[in-house]
């Protein structure tokens, strides 16, 4: 596994229940601020293998990024089960739920 990918996996694994991070935030913390789309690909290809809490990752507006209605609903229900409240259909208040890790090992 490439170092960036390894860091992304560790960061996503570290997101506690009831909190979220954005794709760009993860990319930046992993050392490549412009690699948000790469974070999306890593989530898509490695969530099952590494049991990543994929539902805790949102876009920069605090919105669910899935166009697929079923996946979006699964993500929303998973976050609500952890105590995350939504504003409207698929958006949360990032300032309230954003995870800001001090560092990732």
C-alpha positions as a Markdown table, in Angstrom:
| # | Residue | x | y | z |
|---|---|---|---|---|
| 1 | Unk | 0.0 | 0.0 | 0.0 |
| 2 | Unk | 1.3 | 3.5 | -0.9 |
| 3 | Unk | 2.1 | 5.8 | 2.1 |
| 4 | Unk | -0.7 | 8.3 | 1.2 |
| 5 | Unk | -3.2 | 5.4 | 1.0 |
| 6 | Unk | -2.1 | 4.0 | 4.3 |
| 7 | Unk | -2.4 | 7.4 | 6.0 |
| 8 | Unk | -5.9 | 7.9 | 4.5 |
| 9 | Unk | -7.0 | 4.5 | 5.8 |
| 10 | Unk | -5.6 | 5.2 | 9.3 |
| 11 | Unk | -7.3 | 8.6 | 9.4 |
| 12 | Unk | -10.7 | 7.2 | 8.4 |
| 13 | Unk | -10.4 | 4.4 | 10.9 |
| 14 | Unk | -9.8 | 7.0 | 13.6 |
| 15 | Unk | -13.0 | 9.0 | 13.1 |
| 16 | Unk | -15.1 | 8.4 | 16.2 |
| 17 | Unk | -18.8 | 7.5 | 16.2 |
| 18 | Unk | -21.0 | 10.6 | 16.0 |
| 19 | Unk | -18.3 | 12.7 | 14.2 |
| 20 | Unk | -17.4 | 13.2 | 10.6 |
| 21 | Unk | -14.5 | 14.4 | 8.4 |
| 22 | Unk | -14.6 | 15.8 | 4.8 |
| 23 | Unk | -12.7 | 14.2 | 1.9 |
| 24 | Unk | -10.5 | 17.3 | 1.6 |
| 25 | Unk | -9.8 | 17.4 | 5.3 |
| 26 | Unk | -8.6 | 13.8 | 5.1 |
| 27 | Unk | -6.5 | 14.4 | 2.0 |
| 28 | Unk | -4.9 | 17.4 | 3.7 |
| 29 | Unk | -4.2 | 15.6 | 6.9 |
| 30 | Unk | -2.7 | 12.7 | 4.9 |
| 31 | Unk | -0.3 | 15.1 | 3.2 |
| 32 | Unk | -1.9 | 15.9 | -0.1 |
| 33 | Unk | -4.4 | 18.7 | 0.2 |
| 34 | Unk | -5.6 | 18.5 | -3.4 |
| 35 | Unk | -6.3 | 14.7 | -3.4 |
| 36 | Unk | -9.9 | 14.7 | -2.2 |
| 37 | Unk | -10.9 | 12.6 | -5.2 |
| 38 | Unk | -8.2 | 10.1 | -4.3 |
| 39 | Unk | -9.8 | 9.8 | -0.9 |
| 40 | Unk | -13.1 | 9.0 | -2.6 |
| 41 | Unk | -11.4 | 6.2 | -4.6 |
| 42 | Unk | -9.7 | 4.8 | -1.5 |
| 43 | Unk | -13.0 | 4.7 | 0.3 |
| 44 | Unk | -14.8 | 3.1 | -2.6 |
| 45 | Unk | -12.1 | 0.4 | -3.1 |
| 46 | Unk | -11.0 | -0.3 | 0.5 |
| 47 | Unk | -14.0 | 0.3 | 2.8 |
| 48 | Unk | -15.0 | -3.4 | 3.0 |
| 49 | Unk | -11.5 | -4.8 | 3.2 |
| 50 | Unk | -10.4 | -2.5 | 6.0 |
| 51 | Unk | -13.9 | -2.1 | 7.6 |
| 52 | Unk | -13.7 | 1.7 | 7.2 |
| 53 | Unk | -16.5 | 3.8 | 8.7 |
| 54 | Unk | -17.2 | 5.2 | 5.2 |
| 55 | Unk | -20.4 | 6.8 | 6.4 |
| 56 | Unk | -18.5 | 9.3 | 8.5 |
| 57 | Unk | -17.0 | 11.0 | 5.5 |
| 58 | Unk | -18.8 | 13.9 | 3.8 |
| 59 | Unk | -18.2 | 16.5 | 1.2 |
| 60 | Unk | -16.9 | 20.0 | 2.1 |
| 61 | Unk | -20.4 | 21.4 | 2.5 |
| 62 | Unk | -21.3 | 18.8 | 5.1 |
| 63 | Unk | -23.4 | 16.9 | 2.7 |
| 64 | Unk | -23.8 | 13.3 | 1.7 |
| 65 | Unk | -22.1 | 13.0 | -1.6 |
| 66 | Unk | -23.9 | 9.9 | -3.0 |
| 67 | Unk | -26.2 | 10.4 | -6.0 |
| 68 | Unk | -27.6 | 7.0 | -5.4 |
| 69 | Unk | -30.6 | 7.4 | -3.2 |
| 70 | Unk | -30.2 | 4.0 | -1.4 |
| 71 | Unk | -26.6 | 4.6 | -0.5 |
| 72 | Unk | -27.4 | 8.2 | 0.6 |
| 73 | Unk | -30.1 | 6.9 | 2.9 |
| 74 | Unk | -27.9 | 4.2 | 4.3 |
| 75 | Unk | -25.3 | 6.8 | 5.1 |
| 76 | Unk | -27.8 | 9.1 | 6.7 |
| 77 | Unk | -29.4 | 6.4 | 8.8 |
| 78 | Unk | -25.9 | 5.3 | 9.9 |
| 79 | Unk | -25.0 | 8.8 | 11.0 |
| 80 | Unk | -28.3 | 9.4 | 12.7 |
| 81 | Unk | -27.8 | 6.1 | 14.7 |
| 82 | Unk | -24.6 | 7.7 | 16.0 |
| 83 | Unk | -26.5 | 10.9 | 17.1 |
| 84 | Unk | -25.8 | 13.1 | 14.1 |
| 85 | Unk | -28.6 | 15.5 | 13.3 |
| 86 | Unk | -29.4 | 16.6 | 9.7 |
| 87 | Unk | -30.4 | 20.0 | 8.4 |
| 88 | Unk | -32.8 | 19.3 | 5.5 |
| 89 | Unk | -32.3 | 16.2 | 3.4 |
| 90 | Unk | -28.6 | 15.3 | 3.4 |
| 91 | Unk | -26.6 | 18.1 | 5.2 |
| 92 | Unk | -25.2 | 18.4 | 8.7 |
| 93 | Unk | -23.7 | 21.3 | 10.6 |
| 94 | Unk | -20.0 | 20.6 | 10.1 |
| 95 | Unk | -18.8 | 22.8 | 13.0 |
| 96 | Unk | -20.8 | 20.7 | 15.4 |
| 97 | Unk | -19.8 | 17.2 | 14.2 |
| 98 | Unk | -16.4 | 17.7 | 12.4 |
| 99 | Unk | -13.6 | 15.6 | 13.9 |
| 100 | Unk | -10.4 | 17.5 | 14.4 |
| 101 | Unk | -7.7 | 15.0 | 15.3 |
| 102 | Unk | -4.6 | 16.4 | 16.9 |
| 103 | Unk | -2.4 | 13.9 | 15.0 |
| 104 | Unk | -2.7 | 10.5 | 13.4 |
| 105 | Unk | 0.0 | 7.9 | 14.1 |
